[in-house]
Amino acid sequence: MSRQSRGFPPGFRTEEVLVTPEMAKELLATMHANRSKSRMEVGIQEENLAGDSWWPEISPVFIDDDPDSPASYDAQHRFQAVVNTGISAWMLFIYGVRAEAAEYIDTGRRRSYADMLRIGEVPDYKRQSVLAKYMALYGKFGIDGIRQPSKYPVSQGDKHGHLNTDPMMKAIHAGEALARALGCNGSWAAYAVWRTGSVAEDGTFTVDPFWESVRTGAQLVLGDPALALRNWLMNGNKRERRPADKRLIEMYAYATAYNKHVTGQRYQRVNPVFEQRASGQKYFPASNVPDFLPADIGNLSRSQLRTAYQNLERGAGPAARLLRDLPVIGTGRRPSDLYIEEDE
């Protein structure tokens, strides 16, 4: 016997419906959470309605399987066009669509991962969508995935495993606190918090106190990396960063200041180093973004130090070279020296 696909759910049916402007308003008010409406897409639907390009049989409207108060998963642009033009429109309603199937609905504008999380009513879906992607990228590809995310594909399954976890939610909370206080990007800050925190055996996440120092500035003195980062986030990054390099430069600043902190070094000013293309345009190389060093680097064995600096060395930029030459607190020796030694 040949295999069969999943079948139709109970209560599945279709119906030809003439959607009036009044009905469209009600459908918009009761439909499931969706993407924000695109004015361009609404305009296209208005033109289709007013002209001769409305084909109801090729664009069905998907309705959930709630028998008491059915609501639409999609068609917000069509409904809004009906309201705006005052033209009633025939549509093909498909009732009984299961919630699990909603994210696979085909639309004229592709749903982003954040759209899918919003439809699934995931809390703080925008921040979670960004941080889940970074978590998945780093988990599969290391720092290279963070430097050039467009080059490294991650699946929805890779990202789903990080949603609503304690590390996710606490990192987002701390990142948003930094954003409110200093005007930085909350999602990028959340990534830095996540990379530098610690996770207990029971999954409980602890935020490194370094980030609270950056946020408040309490009891910081000149030369403290936390103060250097705080000052740059509040002032310097507004002048220095260019649109195409914003993310890279901010992540460079987080990692460089934090690495100075864990290696016990003074750091007075964040100073991103730009390079220049043949055209004369300045840019910030992705390879200049270092990975975060372990918070307990002073207590690591030579083997563990080698691993940490091998990860760091994957970037050939000046930030990585500089950090490899910093003395490790408590050892009086440079990481590059420890890196090349074999364990006794």
Short mmCIF file of C-alpha atoms in Angstrom, two decimals:
data_model
loop_
_atom_site.label_atom_id
_atom_site.label_comp_id
_atom_site.label_asym_id
_atom_site.label_seq_id
_atom_site.Cartn_x
_atom_site.Cartn_y
_atom_site.Cartn_z
CA MET A 1 0.00 0.00 0.00
CA SER A 2 1.41 3.42 -0.95
CA ARG A 3 1.98 6.05 1.70
CA GLN A 4 -0.40 8.97 2.06
CA SER A 5 0.09 12.54 3.18
CA ARG A 6 -1.68 14.16 6.11
CA GLY A 7 -5.44 14.40 5.44
CA PHE A 8 -7.94 17.22 5.83
CA PRO A 9 -9.04 18.13 9.38
CA PRO A 10 -12.58 17.61 10.69
CA GLY A 11 -14.87 20.49 9.77
CA PHE A 12 -12.82 21.45 6.71
CA ARG A 13 -15.02 23.12 4.10
CA THR A 14 -15.05 25.91 1.50
CA GLU A 15 -17.59 28.65 0.89
CA GLU A 16 -17.98 31.45 -1.65
CA VAL A 17 -18.49 34.67 0.33
CA LEU A 18 -19.32 38.20 -0.81
CA VAL A 19 -17.28 40.36 1.58
CA THR A 20 -18.89 43.75 2.10
CA PRO A 21 -17.00 46.76 3.55
CA GLU A 22 -18.82 46.28 6.88
CA MET A 23 -17.92 42.58 6.94
CA ALA A 24 -14.29 43.39 6.02
CA LYS A 25 -14.03 45.73 9.00
CA GLU A 26 -15.26 42.99 11.32
CA LEU A 27 -12.89 40.43 9.79
CA LEU A 28 -9.96 42.80 10.29
CA ALA A 29 -10.92 43.37 13.92
CA THR A 30 -11.17 39.67 14.75
CA MET A 31 -8.39 38.13 12.65
CA HIS A 32 -5.35 36.43 14.17
CA ALA A 33 -2.21 38.45 14.91
CA ASN A 34 -0.44 39.13 11.65
CA ARG A 35 2.24 41.22 10.04
CA SER A 36 1.82 44.97 9.85
CA LYS A 37 -0.06 45.92 6.71
CA SER A 38 1.90 47.05 3.65
CA ARG A 39 0.46 50.21 2.08
CA MET A 40 1.88 49.12 -1.26
CA GLU A 41 0.12 45.74 -1.10
CA VAL A 42 -3.17 47.38 -0.05
CA GLY A 43 -2.83 49.74 -3.02
CA ILE A 44 -2.30 46.83 -5.40
CA GLN A 45 -5.46 45.13 -4.10
CA GLU A 46 -7.41 48.37 -4.45
CA GLU A 47 -6.37 48.57 -8.10
CA ASN A 48 -7.34 44.94 -8.64
CA LEU A 49 -10.78 45.59 -7.17
CA ALA A 50 -11.41 48.77 -9.11
CA GLY A 51 -10.13 47.31 -12.37
CA ASP A 52 -10.66 43.92 -13.94
CA SER A 53 -7.98 41.93 -12.12
CA TRP A 54 -9.89 40.38 -9.20
CA TRP A 55 -9.82 36.58 -9.38
CA PRO A 56 -11.38 35.13 -6.19
CA GLU A 57 -10.74 31.50 -7.15
CA ILE A 58 -6.94 31.80 -7.03
CA SER A 59 -6.52 33.52 -3.64
CA PRO A 60 -8.53 31.78 -0.90
CA VAL A 61 -8.95 33.16 2.59
CA PHE A 62 -7.87 30.78 5.35
CA ILE A 63 -10.12 30.58 8.42
CA ASP A 64 -9.27 28.78 11.67
CA ASP A 65 -11.06 25.74 13.08
CA ASP A 66 -12.88 27.50 15.91
CA PRO A 67 -16.58 26.58 15.38
CA ASP A 68 -17.91 29.35 17.63
CA SER A 69 -15.96 32.41 16.50
CA PRO A 70 -13.96 31.63 13.35
CA ALA A 71 -11.20 34.13 12.50
CA SER A 72 -9.02 34.66 9.46
CA TYR A 73 -5.29 33.93 9.35
CA ASP A 74 -4.62 36.07 6.30
CA ALA A 75 -6.14 38.41 3.66
CA GLN A 76 -5.73 41.60 5.69
CA HIS A 77 -4.63 43.50 2.58
CA ARG A 78 -7.69 42.36 0.64
CA PHE A 79 -10.01 43.19 3.53
CA GLN A 80 -8.46 46.65 3.88
CA ALA A 81 -8.83 47.25 0.13
CA VAL A 82 -12.54 46.43 0.39
CA VAL A 83 -12.89 48.93 3.26
CA ASN A 84 -10.93 51.65 1.45
CA THR A 85 -12.70 51.34 -1.90
CA GLY A 86 -16.18 50.54 -0.62
CA ILE A 87 -16.37 47.73 -3.23
CA SER A 88 -17.77 44.39 -2.07
CA ALA A 89 -15.60 41.49 -3.21
CA TRP A 90 -16.18 37.79 -3.75
CA MET A 91 -13.69 35.61 -1.87
CA LEU A 92 -13.27 31.88 -1.37
CA PHE A 93 -13.22 31.06 2.33
CA ILE A 94 -11.56 27.85 3.51
CA TYR A 95 -12.77 26.92 7.01
CA GLY A 96 -11.10 24.50 9.44
CA VAL A 97 -7.44 25.39 8.92
CA ARG A 98 -5.41 24.11 11.87
CA ALA A 99 -3.18 26.51 13.82
CA GLU A 100 -0.11 24.37 13.09
CA ALA A 101 -0.66 24.92 9.37
CA ALA A 102 -0.94 28.71 9.58
CA GLU A 103 2.79 29.39 9.28
CA TYR A 104 2.84 27.58 5.93
CA ILE A 105 0.20 29.78 4.34
CA ASP A 106 1.56 31.16 1.09
CA THR A 107 1.31 34.93 0.76
CA GLY A 108 2.24 37.57 -1.76
CA ARG A 109 4.87 38.88 0.66
CA ARG A 110 6.95 36.18 2.31
CA ARG A 111 6.48 35.86 6.06
CA SER A 112 9.58 36.54 8.11
CA TYR A 113 10.54 34.47 11.14
CA ALA A 114 9.29 37.34 13.32
CA ASP A 115 5.93 37.23 11.47
CA MET A 116 5.59 33.55 12.29
CA LEU A 117 6.42 34.11 15.95
CA ARG A 118 3.87 36.93 16.12
CA ILE A 119 1.18 34.72 14.62
CA GLY A 120 2.13 32.07 17.17
CA GLU A 121 1.73 34.72 19.91
CA VAL A 122 5.33 34.30 21.10
CA PRO A 123 6.13 37.04 23.67
CA ASP A 124 8.60 39.74 22.58
CA TYR A 125 8.62 38.08 19.18
CA LYS A 126 10.80 40.69 17.45
CA ARG A 127 13.70 40.45 19.90
CA GLN A 128 13.35 36.68 20.19
CA SER A 129 13.45 36.26 16.40
CA VAL A 130 16.72 38.22 16.14
CA LEU A 131 18.44 36.64 19.14
CA ALA A 132 17.32 33.12 18.21
CA LYS A 133 18.97 33.61 14.82
CA TYR A 134 22.23 34.76 16.43
CA MET A 135 22.14 31.87 18.89
CA ALA A 136 21.61 29.39 16.06
CA LEU A 137 24.31 30.99 13.89
CA TYR A 138 26.88 30.93 16.68
CA GLY A 139 25.94 27.38 17.67
CA LYS A 140 26.50 26.07 14.13
CA PHE A 141 29.22 28.31 12.71
CA GLY A 142 30.90 30.10 15.61
CA ILE A 143 31.96 33.71 15.28
CA ASP A 144 31.99 33.46 11.47
CA GLY A 145 28.21 33.09 11.53
CA ILE A 146 27.89 36.34 13.50
CA ARG A 147 30.30 38.25 11.29
CA GLN A 148 28.56 37.32 8.05
CA PRO A 149 25.11 35.89 8.84
CA SER A 150 23.92 36.07 5.23
CA LYS A 151 26.52 33.50 4.21
CA TYR A 152 25.47 30.86 6.72
CA PRO A 153 21.96 29.34 6.59
CA VAL A 154 20.09 28.29 9.72
CA SER A 155 16.70 26.58 9.74
CA GLN A 156 13.62 27.43 11.75
CA GLY A 157 14.29 24.26 13.74
CA ASP A 158 17.75 25.58 14.66
CA LYS A 159 16.15 28.75 16.00
CA HIS A 160 13.07 27.25 17.65
CA GLY A 161 15.12 25.48 20.33
CA HIS A 162 16.19 28.79 21.84
CA LEU A 163 12.74 30.40 22.15
CA ASN A 164 11.36 31.26 25.59
CA THR A 165 14.39 29.79 27.40
CA ASP A 166 15.85 31.41 30.50
CA PRO A 167 19.01 32.56 28.65
CA MET A 168 16.87 34.04 25.88
CA MET A 169 14.52 36.00 28.12
CA LYS A 170 17.14 37.26 30.58
CA ALA A 171 19.47 38.33 27.77
CA ILE A 172 16.62 40.22 26.08
CA HIS A 173 15.68 41.90 29.37
CA ALA A 174 19.27 43.03 29.98
CA GLY A 175 19.70 44.10 26.35
CA GLU A 176 16.56 46.23 26.47
CA ALA A 177 17.77 47.82 29.72
CA LEU A 178 21.04 48.77 28.02
CA ALA A 179 19.13 50.14 25.02
CA ARG A 180 16.90 52.32 27.20
CA ALA A 181 19.83 53.70 29.17
CA LEU A 182 22.41 54.16 26.41
CA GLY A 183 20.58 54.25 23.08
CA CYS A 184 22.25 51.13 21.69
CA ASN A 185 20.55 48.38 19.68
CA GLY A 186 18.73 46.15 22.16
CA SER A 187 19.00 42.97 20.10
CA TRP A 188 22.75 43.32 19.53
CA ALA A 189 23.24 44.09 23.21
CA ALA A 190 21.17 41.02 24.10
CA TYR A 191 23.50 38.88 21.97
CA ALA A 192 26.52 40.22 23.92
CA VAL A 193 24.77 39.51 27.22
CA TRP A 194 23.91 35.98 26.10
CA ARG A 195 27.44 35.18 24.91
CA THR A 196 29.00 36.29 28.20
CA GLY A 197 26.50 34.85 30.69
CA SER A 198 26.68 31.52 32.46
CA VAL A 199 24.16 28.69 32.42
CA ALA A 200 23.71 26.37 35.41
CA GLU A 201 22.95 22.68 35.09
CA ASP A 202 19.25 23.37 35.62
CA GLY A 203 19.26 25.86 32.72
CA THR A 204 19.21 29.00 34.89
CA PHE A 205 21.04 31.87 33.23
CA THR A 206 23.15 34.45 35.09
CA VAL A 207 24.00 37.78 33.47
CA ASP A 208 27.62 38.89 33.86
CA PRO A 209 27.74 41.93 36.25
CA PHE A 210 29.86 43.74 33.65
CA TRP A 211 26.71 44.72 31.74
CA GLU A 212 25.02 46.29 34.75
CA SER A 213 28.17 48.37 35.28
CA VAL A 214 27.97 49.50 31.66
CA ARG A 215 24.30 50.40 32.07
CA THR A 216 24.57 52.40 35.30
CA GLY A 217 28.15 53.69 35.23
CA ALA A 218 28.22 53.31 39.01
CA GLN A 219 31.68 53.54 40.62
CA LEU A 220 33.51 53.33 37.30
CA VAL A 221 36.84 55.09 36.92
CA LEU A 222 38.84 56.19 33.90
CA GLY A 223 40.46 53.19 32.26
CA ASP A 224 37.66 50.77 33.18
CA PRO A 225 36.51 48.96 29.98
CA ALA A 226 32.90 49.22 31.16
CA LEU A 227 33.19 53.01 31.28
CA ALA A 228 34.86 53.15 27.86
CA LEU A 229 32.04 51.11 26.35
CA ARG A 230 29.36 53.13 28.16
CA ASN A 231 30.78 56.43 26.90
CA TRP A 232 31.06 55.16 23.35
CA LEU A 233 27.51 53.79 23.28
CA MET A 234 26.18 57.11 24.58
CA ASN A 235 28.25 59.35 22.30
CA GLY A 236 30.97 58.01 20.04
CA ASN A 237 28.99 55.41 18.10
CA LYS A 238 26.53 58.07 16.91
CA ARG A 239 29.35 59.76 15.00
CA GLU A 240 31.48 56.84 13.90
CA ARG A 241 29.21 54.18 12.59
CA ARG A 242 28.08 53.97 8.97
CA PRO A 243 24.78 52.36 7.96
CA ALA A 244 26.30 49.22 6.39
CA ASP A 245 28.63 48.70 9.35
CA LYS A 246 26.41 49.52 12.35
CA ARG A 247 25.97 45.96 13.58
CA LEU A 248 29.60 44.97 13.07
CA ILE A 249 30.99 48.03 14.83
CA GLU A 250 28.65 47.73 17.80
CA MET A 251 29.48 44.03 18.20
CA TYR A 252 33.18 44.89 17.91
CA ALA A 253 32.74 47.39 20.75
CA TYR A 254 30.94 44.91 23.03
CA ALA A 255 33.46 42.11 22.52
CA THR A 256 36.57 44.28 22.68
CA ALA A 257 35.54 46.03 25.90
CA TYR A 258 34.43 42.78 27.52
CA ASN A 259 37.66 41.00 26.56
CA LYS A 260 39.69 43.86 28.02
CA HIS A 261 37.60 43.48 31.18
CA VAL A 262 38.18 39.74 31.63
CA THR A 263 41.91 40.06 30.92
CA GLY A 264 42.21 42.85 33.50
CA GLN A 265 43.33 45.56 31.08
CA ARG A 266 42.81 49.32 31.13
CA TYR A 267 40.73 50.63 28.24
CA GLN A 268 39.98 54.31 27.83
CA ARG A 269 38.30 54.63 24.45
CA VAL A 270 36.55 52.41 21.91
CA ASN A 271 38.28 53.06 18.61
CA PRO A 272 36.96 51.03 15.64
CA VAL A 273 39.54 50.82 12.85
CA PHE A 274 38.16 51.33 9.36
CA GLU A 275 39.72 50.22 6.12
CA GLN A 276 39.37 51.81 2.71
CA ARG A 277 38.21 50.36 -0.59
CA ALA A 278 39.83 51.24 -3.91
CA SER A 279 36.94 53.65 -4.49
CA GLY A 280 37.96 55.56 -1.39
CA GLN A 281 34.92 54.47 0.64
CA LYS A 282 35.64 53.53 4.25
CA TYR A 283 34.24 50.31 5.66
CA PHE A 284 34.55 48.18 8.78
CA PRO A 285 35.77 44.63 7.99
CA ALA A 286 33.70 41.80 9.41
CA SER A 287 36.91 39.99 10.36
CA ASN A 288 37.66 42.75 12.89
CA VAL A 289 34.83 41.56 15.16
CA PRO A 290 36.42 39.36 17.85
CA ASP A 291 34.72 36.54 19.69
CA PHE A 292 34.05 36.91 23.42
CA LEU A 293 36.67 35.42 25.72
CA PRO A 294 35.58 33.27 28.69
CA ALA A 295 34.88 35.26 31.84
CA ASP A 296 37.14 32.92 33.85
CA ILE A 297 40.06 33.12 31.42
CA GLY A 298 42.53 33.72 34.28
CA ASN A 299 41.71 30.26 35.66
CA LEU A 300 41.91 28.30 32.41
CA SER A 301 44.49 25.66 31.63
CA ARG A 302 46.91 26.18 28.76
CA SER A 303 44.85 23.75 26.67
CA GLN A 304 41.67 25.71 27.33
CA LEU A 305 43.47 28.98 26.58
CA ARG A 306 44.65 27.59 23.27
CA THR A 307 41.07 26.70 22.37
CA ALA A 308 39.81 30.16 23.37
CA TYR A 309 42.44 31.93 21.32
CA GLN A 310 42.06 29.60 18.38
CA ASN A 311 38.44 30.73 18.26
CA LEU A 312 39.55 34.34 18.55
CA GLU A 313 42.24 33.87 15.93
CA ARG A 314 39.67 32.98 13.28
CA GLY A 315 39.43 36.73 12.82
CA ALA A 316 42.60 38.16 11.34
CA GLY A 317 41.68 41.75 12.17
CA PRO A 318 43.67 44.13 14.37
CA ALA A 319 41.27 43.66 17.30
CA ALA A 320 42.03 39.94 17.37
CA ARG A 321 45.78 40.51 17.08
CA LEU A 322 45.68 43.09 19.87
CA LEU A 323 43.76 40.82 22.22
CA ARG A 324 46.13 37.93 21.60
CA ASP A 325 48.96 40.12 22.90
CA LEU A 326 47.24 41.19 26.11
CA PRO A 327 48.60 39.73 29.37
CA VAL A 328 46.23 37.32 31.07
CA ILE A 329 45.36 38.56 34.53
CA GLY A 330 47.04 36.52 37.26
CA THR A 331 49.59 34.90 34.94
CA GLY A 332 51.88 37.74 33.91
CA ARG A 333 52.13 36.13 30.48
CA ARG A 334 50.62 36.87 27.09
CA PRO A 335 47.88 34.57 25.74
CA SER A 336 49.88 34.12 22.53
CA ASP A 337 52.71 32.61 24.58
CA LEU A 338 50.36 30.24 26.41
CA TYR A 339 48.64 29.43 23.15
CA ILE A 340 51.68 27.83 21.53
CA GLU A 341 52.80 25.80 24.54
CA GLU A 342 51.88 22.16 25.00
CA ASP A 343 50.46 20.93 28.30
CA GLU A 344 53.02 19.39 30.57
#
